[in-house]
Every structure is written in structure tokens, then in C-alpha cells.
Tab-separated table of C-alpha atoms and ligand atoms in Angstrom:
chain	number	residue	atom	x	y	z
U	30	MET	CA	-18.029	-11.303	-1.577
U	31	PRO	CA	-17.435	-12.630	-5.117
U	32	TYR	CA	-18.015	-10.058	-7.868
U	33	GLU	CA	-18.762	-10.655	-11.568
U	34	THR	CA	-17.949	-7.297	-13.126
U	35	ILE	CA	-15.223	-5.892	-10.878
U	36	GLN	CA	-12.111	-7.200	-9.144
U	37	VAL	CA	-11.088	-6.108	-5.701
U	38	GLU	CA	-7.572	-6.086	-4.233
U	39	ILE	CA	-5.948	-4.763	-1.094
U	40	HIS	CA	-2.528	-3.098	-1.302
U	41	GLY	CA	-1.466	-2.249	2.245
U	42	ARG	CA	-3.955	0.398	3.416
U	43	VAL	CA	-5.301	0.979	-0.093
U	44	GLY	CA	-8.399	-0.724	-1.512
U	45	LEU	CA	-8.204	-1.172	-5.285
U	46	ILE	CA	-11.272	-1.782	-7.455
U	47	ARG	CA	-10.770	-2.796	-11.082
U	48	LEU	CA	-13.739	-2.407	-13.440
U	49	ASN	CA	-13.751	-5.673	-15.342
U	50	ARG	CA	-15.910	-5.862	-18.460
U	51	PRO	CA	-13.038	-5.615	-20.944
U	52	LYS	CA	-15.006	-6.891	-23.963
U	53	ALA	CA	-17.424	-3.965	-23.564
U	54	LEU	CA	-14.659	-1.447	-22.780
U	55	ASN	CA	-15.898	-1.528	-19.163
U	56	ALA	CA	-19.292	-0.063	-20.110
U	57	LEU	CA	-21.173	0.574	-16.884
U	58	ASN	CA	-24.148	-1.777	-16.707
U	59	SER	CA	-26.424	-1.996	-13.706
U	60	LEU	CA	-24.644	-5.000	-12.169
U	61	LEU	CA	-21.251	-3.285	-12.409
U	62	LEU	CA	-22.607	-0.129	-10.797
U	63	LYS	CA	-24.205	-2.110	-7.996
U	64	GLU	CA	-21.025	-4.093	-7.377
U	65	LEU	CA	-18.901	-0.943	-7.507
U	66	ALA	CA	-21.046	0.763	-4.873
U	67	VAL	CA	-20.952	-2.301	-2.598
U	68	ALA	CA	-17.153	-2.620	-2.937
U	69	LEU	CA	-16.611	1.082	-2.230
U	70	GLU	CA	-18.859	0.995	0.827
U	71	THR	CA	-17.180	-2.178	2.096
U	72	PHE	CA	-13.750	-0.540	1.895
U	73	ASP	CA	-15.152	2.658	3.411
U	74	ALA	CA	-16.305	0.690	6.458
U	75	ASP	CA	-12.984	-1.170	6.829
U	76	GLU	CA	-10.710	0.487	9.404
U	77	THR	CA	-7.594	-1.077	7.888
U	78	ILE	CA	-8.203	0.816	4.611
U	79	GLY	CA	-7.322	4.525	4.340
U	80	ALA	CA	-7.911	5.340	0.662
U	81	LEU	CA	-9.453	3.788	-2.439
U	82	VAL	CA	-8.455	3.550	-6.086
U	83	ILE	CA	-10.838	2.807	-8.967
U	84	THR	CA	-9.283	1.740	-12.246
U	85	GLY	CA	-10.169	-0.008	-15.493
U	86	ASN	CA	-7.549	-1.467	-17.803
U	87	ASP	CA	-4.947	0.140	-20.065
U	88	THR	CA	-7.442	0.450	-22.971
U	89	ALA	CA	-10.501	1.670	-21.144
U	90	PHE	CA	-11.362	3.155	-17.787
U	91	ALA	CA	-15.007	2.993	-18.908
U	92	ALA	CA	-16.606	3.869	-22.265
U	93	GLY	CA	-19.783	5.111	-20.615
U	94	ALA	CA	-23.083	3.690	-19.490
U	95	ASP	CA	-23.988	0.446	-21.246
U	96	ILE	CA	-25.783	1.730	-24.346
U	97	LYS	CA	-27.075	-1.732	-25.220
U	98	GLU	CA	-28.685	-2.081	-21.790
U	99	MET	CA	-30.379	1.336	-21.812
U	100	ALA	CA	-31.237	1.693	-25.528
U	101	GLY	CA	-34.844	0.487	-25.159
U	102	ALA	CA	-35.524	1.946	-21.723
U	103	SER	CA	-38.471	4.239	-21.011
U	104	ALA	CA	-38.101	7.561	-19.188
U	105	VAL	CA	-39.646	6.017	-16.088
U	106	GLU	CA	-37.216	3.082	-16.220
U	107	MET	CA	-34.330	5.550	-16.438
U	108	LEU	CA	-35.784	7.493	-13.537
U	109	GLU	CA	-35.917	4.313	-11.500
U	110	SER	CA	-32.540	2.953	-12.654
U	111	ASP	CA	-29.607	2.509	-10.301
U	112	PHE	CA	-27.370	4.830	-12.269
U	113	ILE	CA	-27.808	8.048	-10.317
U	114	PRO	CA	-28.302	6.445	-6.877
U	115	THR	CA	-24.960	4.705	-7.417
U	116	PHE	CA	-23.225	7.977	-8.217
U	117	ASP	CA	-24.777	9.421	-5.060
U	118	ARG	CA	-23.406	6.456	-3.095
U	119	ILE	CA	-19.941	7.120	-4.538
U	120	ARG	CA	-20.300	10.748	-3.475
U	121	GLY	CA	-21.089	9.520	0.031
U	122	ILE	CA	-17.792	7.635	0.452
U	123	LYS	CA	-15.885	9.266	3.313
U	124	LYS	CA	-12.380	8.104	2.448
U	125	PRO	CA	-10.451	9.618	-0.466
U	126	VAL	CA	-11.167	7.938	-3.809
U	127	ILE	CA	-8.642	8.210	-6.636
U	128	ALA	CA	-9.444	7.299	-10.247
U	129	ALA	CA	-6.567	5.730	-12.194
U	130	VAL	CA	-7.607	6.362	-15.790
U	131	SER	CA	-6.103	4.915	-18.959
U	132	GLY	CA	-7.693	4.896	-22.413
U	133	TRP	CA	-11.376	5.721	-22.791
U	134	ALA	CA	-13.171	7.672	-20.080
U	135	LEU	CA	-16.358	8.563	-21.932
U	136	GLY	CA	-19.859	9.565	-20.902
U	137	GLY	CA	-20.666	7.868	-17.588
U	138	GLY	CA	-17.016	6.719	-17.461
U	139	SER	CA	-15.778	10.297	-17.512
U	140	GLU	CA	-18.489	11.181	-14.979
U	141	LEU	CA	-17.326	8.335	-12.743
U	142	ALA	CA	-13.754	9.660	-12.833
U	143	LEU	CA	-15.058	13.176	-12.113
U	144	SER	CA	-16.946	11.825	-9.090
U	145	CYS	CA	-13.657	10.705	-7.568
U	146	ASP	CA	-11.544	13.055	-5.449
U	147	MET	CA	-8.417	12.921	-7.601
U	148	ILE	CA	-7.504	11.536	-11.009
U	149	VAL	CA	-4.193	10.033	-12.118
U	150	ALA	CA	-4.235	9.578	-15.899
U	151	SER	CA	-2.078	7.587	-18.280
U	152	GLU	CA	-0.725	9.339	-21.359
U	153	THR	CA	-3.347	7.496	-23.425
U	154	ALA	CA	-6.329	8.659	-21.383
U	155	ARG	CA	-9.119	10.331	-23.318
U	156	PHE	CA	-11.943	12.151	-21.547
U	157	GLY	CA	-15.157	12.950	-23.382
U	158	GLN	CA	-18.915	13.375	-23.149
U	159	PRO	CA	-20.110	11.885	-26.453
U	160	GLU	CA	-23.751	11.525	-25.358
U	161	ILE	CA	-24.785	14.093	-27.987
U	162	ASN	CA	-23.836	11.486	-30.636
U	163	ILE	CA	-26.574	9.171	-29.344
U	164	GLY	CA	-29.236	11.842	-28.883
U	165	VAL	CA	-28.884	12.608	-25.183
U	166	ILE	CA	-26.775	14.709	-22.798
U	167	PRO	CA	-24.634	13.767	-19.782
U	168	GLY	CA	-26.871	12.678	-16.903
U	169	ALA	CA	-24.498	11.817	-14.072
U	170	GLY	CA	-22.780	15.124	-13.422
U	171	GLY	CA	-21.096	15.685	-16.795
U	172	THR	CA	-22.611	19.116	-17.293
U	173	GLN	CA	-22.116	20.199	-13.669
U	174	ARG	CA	-18.816	18.700	-12.454
U	175	LEU	CA	-17.180	19.203	-15.831
U	176	ALA	CA	-18.185	22.882	-16.037
U	177	ARG	CA	-16.821	23.413	-12.519
U	178	ALA	CA	-13.596	21.576	-13.383
U	179	VAL	CA	-12.732	22.979	-16.820
U	180	GLY	CA	-14.918	26.092	-17.103
U	181	LYS	CA	-17.923	26.950	-19.246
U	182	ALA	CA	-16.275	27.367	-22.649
U	183	LEU	CA	-14.641	23.978	-22.810
U	184	ALA	CA	-17.503	22.173	-21.059
U	185	MET	CA	-19.919	23.555	-23.682
U	186	GLU	CA	-17.698	22.283	-26.494
U	187	MET	CA	-17.375	18.863	-24.867
U	188	VAL	CA	-21.086	18.464	-24.170
U	189	LEU	CA	-22.447	20.057	-27.354
U	190	ASN	CA	-19.834	18.960	-29.881
U	191	ASN	CA	-18.149	15.830	-28.506
U	192	ARG	CA	-14.805	17.570	-28.001
U	193	ALA	CA	-12.627	15.013	-26.203
U	194	LEU	CA	-9.580	15.854	-24.099
U	195	SER	CA	-6.228	14.118	-24.289
U	196	ALA	CA	-4.428	13.427	-21.019
U	197	ALA	CA	-2.164	16.440	-21.591
U	198	GLU	CA	-5.178	18.704	-22.201
U	199	ALA	CA	-6.965	17.294	-19.155
U	200	LEU	CA	-3.895	18.124	-17.061
U	201	ALA	CA	-3.625	21.630	-18.533
U	202	HIS	CA	-7.299	22.295	-17.732
U	203	GLY	CA	-7.111	21.001	-14.162
U	204	LEU	CA	-9.273	17.929	-14.732
U	205	VAL	CA	-6.562	15.516	-13.587
U	206	ASN	CA	-3.864	15.666	-10.914
U	207	ARG	CA	-1.056	14.068	-12.882
U	208	VAL	CA	-0.216	12.133	-16.018
U	209	ALA	CA	2.082	9.119	-16.146
U	210	PRO	CA	3.215	6.681	-18.845
U	211	VAL	CA	0.757	3.840	-19.388
U	212	GLU	CA	3.141	1.388	-17.687
U	213	ARG	CA	3.119	3.493	-14.518
U	214	TYR	CA	-0.219	5.295	-14.032
U	215	LEU	CA	-1.693	2.634	-11.742
U	216	GLU	CA	1.456	2.449	-9.647
U	217	GLU	CA	1.413	6.267	-9.345
U	218	ALA	CA	-2.232	6.211	-8.282
U	219	LEU	CA	-1.541	3.496	-5.706
U	220	THR	CA	1.465	5.438	-4.391
U	221	LEU	CA	-0.591	8.622	-4.083
U	222	ALA	CA	-3.367	6.670	-2.357
U	223	ALA	CA	-0.874	5.021	0.024
U	224	GLU	CA	0.543	8.441	0.966
U	225	VAL	CA	-2.927	9.794	1.698
U	226	ALA	CA	-3.915	6.580	3.523
U	227	GLY	CA	-0.915	7.032	5.828
U	228	ARG	CA	-2.084	10.445	7.053
U	229	ALA	CA	-4.280	11.426	10.013
U	230	PRO	CA	-7.644	9.757	9.185
U	231	ILE	CA	-10.028	12.247	10.772
U	232	ALA	CA	-8.240	15.240	9.264
U	233	ILE	CA	-8.307	13.489	5.871
U	234	ARG	CA	-12.050	12.899	6.173
U	235	LEU	CA	-12.805	16.487	7.190
U	236	GLY	CA	-10.419	17.888	4.556
U	237	LYS	CA	-12.237	15.940	1.840
U	238	GLU	CA	-15.615	17.119	3.116
U	239	ALA	CA	-14.455	20.732	3.272
U	240	VAL	CA	-13.018	20.824	-0.268
U	241	ASN	CA	-16.170	19.184	-1.656
U	242	LEU	CA	-18.262	21.788	0.138
U	243	ALA	CA	-16.480	24.499	-1.863
U	244	PHE	CA	-18.450	23.320	-4.911
U	245	GLU	CA	-21.801	23.299	-3.178
U	246	THR	CA	-22.087	26.375	-0.993
U	247	SER	CA	-21.418	30.105	-0.676
U	248	LEU	CA	-17.933	31.275	0.309
U	249	SER	CA	-18.981	32.463	3.754
U	250	GLU	CA	-20.844	29.219	4.528
U	251	GLY	CA	-17.875	27.213	3.252
U	252	LEU	CA	-15.420	29.233	5.334
U	253	ALA	CA	-17.587	28.801	8.431
U	254	ALA	CA	-17.787	25.038	7.884
U	255	GLU	CA	-14.023	24.881	7.361
U	256	ARG	CA	-13.422	26.759	10.617
U	257	ARG	CA	-15.766	24.448	12.549
U	258	ALA	CA	-13.954	21.402	11.167
U	259	PHE	CA	-10.557	22.950	11.961
U	260	ASN	CA	-11.572	23.734	15.550
U	261	PHE	CA	-13.103	20.263	15.968
U	262	LEU	CA	-9.769	18.647	15.082
U	263	PHE	CA	-8.356	20.079	18.334
U	264	ALA	CA	-10.596	17.575	20.115
U	265	THR	CA	-8.738	14.663	18.483
U	266	GLU	CA	-5.785	12.699	19.798
U	267	ASP	CA	-4.252	12.923	16.346
U	268	GLN	CA	-3.966	16.718	16.585
U	269	LYS	CA	-2.164	16.416	19.933
U	270	GLU	CA	0.072	13.678	18.536
U	271	GLY	CA	0.808	15.531	15.281
U	272	MET	CA	1.839	18.751	16.972
U	273	ALA	CA	3.787	16.935	19.727
U	274	ALA	CA	5.646	14.922	17.092
U	275	PHE	CA	6.571	18.136	15.276
U	276	VAL	CA	7.918	19.719	18.465
U	277	GLU	CA	9.777	16.519	19.444
U	278	LYS	CA	11.196	16.129	15.915
U	279	ARG	CA	9.795	12.626	15.365
U	280	ASP	CA	7.258	10.955	13.070
U	281	PRO	CA	3.650	11.059	14.296
U	282	TYR	CA	1.689	7.886	14.996
U	283	TRP	CA	-1.917	8.333	13.894
U	284	ARG	CA	-4.674	6.548	15.786
U	285	GLY	CA	-7.681	7.976	13.962
U	286	ARG	CA	-9.092	9.220	17.263
R	10	DAK	N1	-22.025	0.556	-24.101
R	10	DAK	C1	-22.087	-0.722	-24.525
R	10	DAK	N2	-21.120	-1.319	-25.239
R	10	DAK	C2	-20.040	-0.573	-25.546
R	10	DAK	C3	-19.891	0.773	-25.126
R	10	DAK	C4	-20.959	1.341	-24.365
R	10	DAK	N3	-20.909	2.598	-23.888
R	10	DAK	N4	-18.725	1.244	-25.606
R	10	DAK	C5	-18.147	0.217	-26.271
R	10	DAK	N5	-18.924	-0.870	-26.227
R	10	DAK	C6	-18.673	-2.198	-26.824
R	10	DAK	C7	-18.888	-2.161	-28.334
R	10	DAK	O1	-20.253	-2.300	-28.633
R	10	DAK	C8	-18.053	-3.352	-28.743
R	10	DAK	O2	-18.767	-4.525	-28.469
R	10	DAK	P1	-19.003	-5.679	-29.598
R	10	DAK	O3	-19.634	-4.992	-30.746
R	10	DAK	O4	-17.595	-6.134	-29.916
R	10	DAK	O5	-19.837	-6.697	-28.925
R	10	DAK	C9	-16.880	-3.309	-27.787
R	10	DAK	O6	-17.311	-2.537	-26.669
R	10	DAK	C10	-15.645	-2.628	-28.384
R	10	DAK	O7	-16.053	-1.353	-28.864
R	10	DAK	P2	-15.722	-0.849	-30.359
R	10	DAK	O8	-15.640	-1.989	-31.311
R	10	DAK	O9	-16.687	0.259	-30.653
R	10	DAK	O10	-14.255	-0.264	-30.112
R	10	DAK	P3	-13.537	0.900	-30.904
R	10	DAK	O11	-12.121	0.858	-30.433
R	10	DAK	O12	-13.797	0.806	-32.382
R	10	DAK	O13	-14.223	2.248	-30.410
R	10	DAK	C11	-15.125	3.758	-28.739
R	10	DAK	C12	-14.064	2.662	-29.075
R	10	DAK	C13	-14.992	4.025	-27.221
R	10	DAK	C14	-14.807	5.026	-29.510
R	10	DAK	C15	-16.554	3.258	-29.114
R	10	DAK	O14	-16.772	1.941	-28.539
R	10	DAK	C16	-17.655	4.146	-28.613
R	10	DAK	O15	-17.943	5.184	-29.208
R	10	DAK	N6	-18.342	3.740	-27.545
R	10	DAK	C17	-19.496	4.442	-27.005
R	10	DAK	C18	-19.067	5.662	-26.223
R	10	DAK	C19	-20.254	6.448	-25.697
R	10	DAK	O16	-21.096	6.934	-26.495
R	10	DAK	N7	-20.331	6.611	-24.397
R	10	DAK	C20	-21.435	7.340	-23.736
R	10	DAK	C21	-22.544	6.384	-23.386
R	10	DAK	S1	-23.972	7.250	-22.737
R	10	DAK	C22	-28.070	8.208	-16.402
R	10	DAK	C23	-27.076	9.180	-16.378
R	10	DAK	C24	-25.975	9.054	-17.192
R	10	DAK	C25	-25.836	7.987	-18.050
R	10	DAK	C26	-26.797	7.007	-18.053
R	10	DAK	C27	-27.912	7.116	-17.218
R	10	DAK	N8	-29.317	8.422	-15.633
R	10	DAK	C28	-29.618	9.714	-15.135
R	10	DAK	C29	-30.109	7.297	-15.311
R	10	DAK	C30	-24.655	7.904	-18.915
R	10	DAK	C31	-24.788	7.778	-20.253
R	10	DAK	C32	-23.639	7.413	-21.088
R	10	DAK	O17	-22.535	7.205	-20.633
């Protein structure tokens, strides 16, 4: 399918989506969000793809929701907009999604990165929730995911006083997995994605689900769900293959069954 606001590439078993509105610093308008959700779901349904990467360009991952598009909107129009449903669709992707972030990741752009499972940042990445500057607050998880990721004190400062984080600060506060020079962040993200994509698919899916559950449930419910998923994996061919390969001192061959 041809897209207007994103570009899609396949690198081995990794699906790469590039946000592509460079003149607007990749501001997330409704078409981009729609196309992003379709591209993610298409890769998610493709058996030859094991992991996904979302990136922008070296200057901007995304500078937020498109302010020009939403400036005149009514509350009801915002309620009915695609913004939140799209974030929910991203949350529904079963395969691991890695954000490769360089430059601006602001407002909805930061929230998009936070919706991904892992973040590889370039040294120039800057994460912030500047919505307070335009009279609103984060609306796509910025108060919730951010507080869980960096803690209350810093999240308050970011949301209430537009405190932005450099890549080094984001790494120190556990917001990102790793930081690389701007020439290499995308390659690092693709390498990480390729490693994950080469692992046992069902275990990867259940591992992602289980870690995400840690942010949504009580400890005992989370532990019970983890145990059920762990036990279930003993019904898969991949568990038999993985353990046999260990015993036989050879590489496993994953079938995703
Ligand atoms: N929207 C639209 N256009 C944007 C944009 C944005 N968020 N950010 C940048 N641009 C455009 C600029 O208008 C400019 O376009 P032209 O004027 O050249 O046509 C072009 O990109 C280059 O930007 P600048 O000239 O400003 O570039 P600078 O290097 O000087 O500054 C900057 C870079 C990132 C500091 C600055 O552009 C900036 O402050 N941008 C806005 C950042 C921001 O406030 N982001 C938060 C947006 S609010 C929802 C839930 C959540 C949300 C929405 C709905 N629901 C529940 C429904 C999310 C809200 C947000 O994200």
C-alpha cells in the first residue's frame, strides 16, 4: 500500500517504519497516525517479520501532535479524533516495537516513543512534554507512562514545567535502553530488532505481554499470569527444540509453533 506520510522498509525479519513529514518535524497529523497504525498492523500480521522499528529522521522523531491541525478543534472533535484509538492500536501490536529516536521527541512524539517496547536514542535525542506551553497537558499517556518510567518527581517537572531530557538523562532515568551516536542509532535499533526477531516467536510474544502486564496489574495477578504463560510454553515445539538444542550443544531452529 502506498503511504503519504510514512515510509516502510523491510530489513530481513525487521519491519521499519519511517515517519516522513520532515518539514513539520514529523508532527503527528491524523493521516500519519492512520498510516502508522495500518503499517504496524500489516507487519504484525506478516509471519516473515519478527520485530518492528519506528523512526523519524536525525532532526526529529516527532515534535508532537500537529498543533496546526488541532488548534481549532472542539472538545467533541478531540474526543472523536483518531489520536487515542491509534495509540491503543499501537499498544495492541503483538510483536516487539522499538523506537529509534533522534532529535525532537516532544508531546505526542515522546508519547509515541513511550508506547513502544524499547527505545534506542541518538545522542541528540530530546524528550519532553511541552503541552503546558500551549495550554494543555499530555493526553496520550505522557502523565501515566512517563511517571511509571521516570518516577513522580521528574514526571511532574516535565509535565508542569516543560523540563526536557537529553539522551544521557533519559538513559540515566531508565526511559531509553541505549544511546548511540547520531550516525549509528538507527543501525543499533535495527540490530537490536534483528536479534529479537531471531528468537522464539511465541516466547517473545508472551514475554512482551507479561512485562506490559507488570504496569497494569497487582503483583500477585502479574505473577500468576507469568506462571500461566511460562507453563503454556511447554506446549510449544519451540520449547522442546530450545531445550533439546541446549542439551545437544547446537543452535535452535525456531518454528513459532
Ligand atoms: N505541530 C505542527 N507543526 C509543527 C510542530 C507541531 N507539533 N512542531 C513543529 N512544527 C512545524 C513548525 O510550525 C515549522 O513549520 P513552518 O512554520 O516552517 O511551516 C516547522 O515544523 C519547523 O519548526 P520550527 O521552525 O519551530 O523549528 P525550530 O527548530 O525553531 O523549533 C521545536 C523546534 C520542536 C522546538 C518547535 O518546533 C516546537 O516547539 N514545536 C512544538 C512542540 C510541541 O509543543 N509539541 C507538543 C504538541 S501537543 C490527544 C492526545 C495527545 C495529543 C493530542 C491529542 N487526544 C487525547 C485526542 C498530543 C498533543 C501534543 O503533542
